[in-house]
C-alpha atoms as one frame of an Amber mdcrd trajectory, in Angstrom:
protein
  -9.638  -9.359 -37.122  -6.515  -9.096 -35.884  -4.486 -10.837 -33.198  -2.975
  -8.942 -30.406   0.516 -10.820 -30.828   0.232  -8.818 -34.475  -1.058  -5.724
 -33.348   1.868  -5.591 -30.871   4.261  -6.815 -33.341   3.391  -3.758 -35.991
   3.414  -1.802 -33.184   6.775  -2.365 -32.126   7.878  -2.811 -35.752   6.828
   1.310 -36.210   8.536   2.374 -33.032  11.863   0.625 -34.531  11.155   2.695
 -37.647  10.643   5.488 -35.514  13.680   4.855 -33.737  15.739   4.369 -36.636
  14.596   7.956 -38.002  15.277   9.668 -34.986  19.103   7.659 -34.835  19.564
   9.006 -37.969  18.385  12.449 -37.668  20.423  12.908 -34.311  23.696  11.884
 -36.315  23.198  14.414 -39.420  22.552  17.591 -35.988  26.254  16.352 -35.226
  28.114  15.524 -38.086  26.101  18.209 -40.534  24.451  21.152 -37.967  24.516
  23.756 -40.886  21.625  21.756 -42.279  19.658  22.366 -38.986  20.995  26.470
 -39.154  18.274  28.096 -40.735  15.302  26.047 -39.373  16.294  27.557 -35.332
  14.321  30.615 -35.352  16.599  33.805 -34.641  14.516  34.762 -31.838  15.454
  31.604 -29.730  19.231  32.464 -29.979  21.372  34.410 -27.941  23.266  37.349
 -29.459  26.575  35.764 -29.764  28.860  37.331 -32.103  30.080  33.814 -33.180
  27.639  31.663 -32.796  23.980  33.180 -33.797  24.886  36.290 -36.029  27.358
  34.159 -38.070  25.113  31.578 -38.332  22.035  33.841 -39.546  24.360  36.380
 -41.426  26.211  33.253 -43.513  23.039  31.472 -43.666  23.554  28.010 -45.617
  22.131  25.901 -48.417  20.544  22.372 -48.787  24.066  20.392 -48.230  24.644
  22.764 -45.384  27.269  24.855 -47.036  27.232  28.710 -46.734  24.945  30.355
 -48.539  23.733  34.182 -49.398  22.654  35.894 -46.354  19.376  35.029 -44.691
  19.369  37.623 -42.433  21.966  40.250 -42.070  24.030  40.835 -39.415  22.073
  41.644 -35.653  22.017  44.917 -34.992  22.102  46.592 -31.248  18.073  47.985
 -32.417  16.820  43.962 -31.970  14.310  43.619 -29.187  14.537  41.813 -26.387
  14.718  38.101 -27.008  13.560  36.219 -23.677  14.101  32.693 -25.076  17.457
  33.623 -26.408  19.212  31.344 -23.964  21.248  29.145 -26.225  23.020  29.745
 -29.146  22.191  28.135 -32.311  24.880  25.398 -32.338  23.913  24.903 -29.020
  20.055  24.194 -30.161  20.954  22.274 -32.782  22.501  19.731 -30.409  20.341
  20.069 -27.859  17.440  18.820 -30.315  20.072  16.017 -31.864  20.375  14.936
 -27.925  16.610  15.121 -27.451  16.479  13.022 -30.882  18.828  10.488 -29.552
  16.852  10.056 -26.047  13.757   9.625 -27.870  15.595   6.884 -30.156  15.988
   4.702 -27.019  12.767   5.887 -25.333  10.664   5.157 -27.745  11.931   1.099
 -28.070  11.244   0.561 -24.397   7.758  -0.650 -24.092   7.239   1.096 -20.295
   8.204   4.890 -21.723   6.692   4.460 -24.834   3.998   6.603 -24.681   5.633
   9.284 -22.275   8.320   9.134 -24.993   5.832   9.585 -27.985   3.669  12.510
 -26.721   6.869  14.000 -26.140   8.416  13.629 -29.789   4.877  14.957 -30.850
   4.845  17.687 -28.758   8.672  18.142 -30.231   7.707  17.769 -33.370   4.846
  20.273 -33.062   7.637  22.983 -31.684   9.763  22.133 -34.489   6.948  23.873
 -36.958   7.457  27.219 -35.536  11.487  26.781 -36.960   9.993  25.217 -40.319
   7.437  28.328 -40.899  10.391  30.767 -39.987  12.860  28.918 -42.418  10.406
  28.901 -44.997   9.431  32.880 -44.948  13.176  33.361 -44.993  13.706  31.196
 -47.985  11.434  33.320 -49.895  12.181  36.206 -48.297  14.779  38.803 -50.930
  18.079  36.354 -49.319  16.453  33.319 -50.440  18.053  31.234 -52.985  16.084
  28.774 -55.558  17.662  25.808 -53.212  16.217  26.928 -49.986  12.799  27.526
 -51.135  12.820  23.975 -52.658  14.115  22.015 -49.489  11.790  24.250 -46.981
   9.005  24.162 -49.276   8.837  20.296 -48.746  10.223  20.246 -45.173   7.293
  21.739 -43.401   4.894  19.781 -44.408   6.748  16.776 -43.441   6.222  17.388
 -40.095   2.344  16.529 -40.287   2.673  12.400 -40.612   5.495  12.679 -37.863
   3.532  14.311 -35.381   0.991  11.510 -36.461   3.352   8.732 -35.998   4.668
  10.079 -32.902   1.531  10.556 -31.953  -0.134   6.976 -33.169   2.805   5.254
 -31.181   0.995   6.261 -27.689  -1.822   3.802 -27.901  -0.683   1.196 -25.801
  -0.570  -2.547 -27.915  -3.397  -4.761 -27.132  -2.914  -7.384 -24.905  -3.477
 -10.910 -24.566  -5.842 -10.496 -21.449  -8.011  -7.270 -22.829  -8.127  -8.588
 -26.350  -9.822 -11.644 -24.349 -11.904  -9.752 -22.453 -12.966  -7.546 -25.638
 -14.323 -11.077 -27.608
């Protein structure tokens, strides 16, 4: 059996891990957002001539580079898109901001859980922009390199949702572990 000191101590020991991830992953939004292009579905982005059609019509690879188009420039013919209220660039850091918060969140013992069930519930919402960045990649634009990276991408969002979602149990203790003996 366990002690609660250790149970707390793993416990805070995955939500640095956690943290760390999340540090990381908010960094690559700001200094790499074509690697977060194609995984912000088109139907969350405003019909900016700059920002969302040349981001879907250039589309871009695994190291973020431009690629072969993913999805053709927007035509007037599109219906109405009523969760188009940012651009892409401006969802990409958006979610690298949300990232960040959660880094910080999620290392404070008194918003840990508030701050976990919301990275799982992000995480979650992030599988809608996996699925659609996968059916592009092997859609007739779809290059070799984007089926490879999507192809593994989605289902990495299963053990963080998991995570995320394992770091809401409260740790153990001293007084309730005493009371549980």
């Amino acid at each position: 059996m366990s002690s609660p000191r250790s149970d707390r101590a793993a416990r805070n020991l995955s939500a640095a891990a956690m943290s760390a991830l999340l540090l990381a992953s908010a960094r690559q939004h700001f200094r790499n957002p074509g690697f977060y292009h194609q995984v912000v579905p088109g139907y969350l982005c405003r019909d900016d001539a700059s920002a969302a059609d040349g981001a879907a019509s250039t589309g871009s690879t695994a190291d973020g580079s431009a690629g072969t188009p993913d999805a053709g420039p927007r035509h007037s013919a599109q219906p109405p898109r009523p969760f188009a209220v940012l651009s892409r660039e401006e969802w990409i850091a958006a979610s690298g901001l949300l990232e960040l918060a959660a880094a910080v969140g999620i290392l404070v013992p008194l918003t840990r859980k508030a701050t976990a069930t919301g990275l799982a519930a992000m995480f979650t919402a992030f599988l809608a922009g996996h699925v659609d960045a996968l059916r592009q990649a092997y859609g007739p634009h779809g290059t070799p390199a984007q089926r490879k990276m999507h192809t593994v991408r989605l289902p990495l969002q299963a053990p963080l949702i998991l995570w995320a979602w394992s770091l809401r149990r409260p740790a153990p203790s001293s007084l309730t572990a005493g009371l549980l003996r």
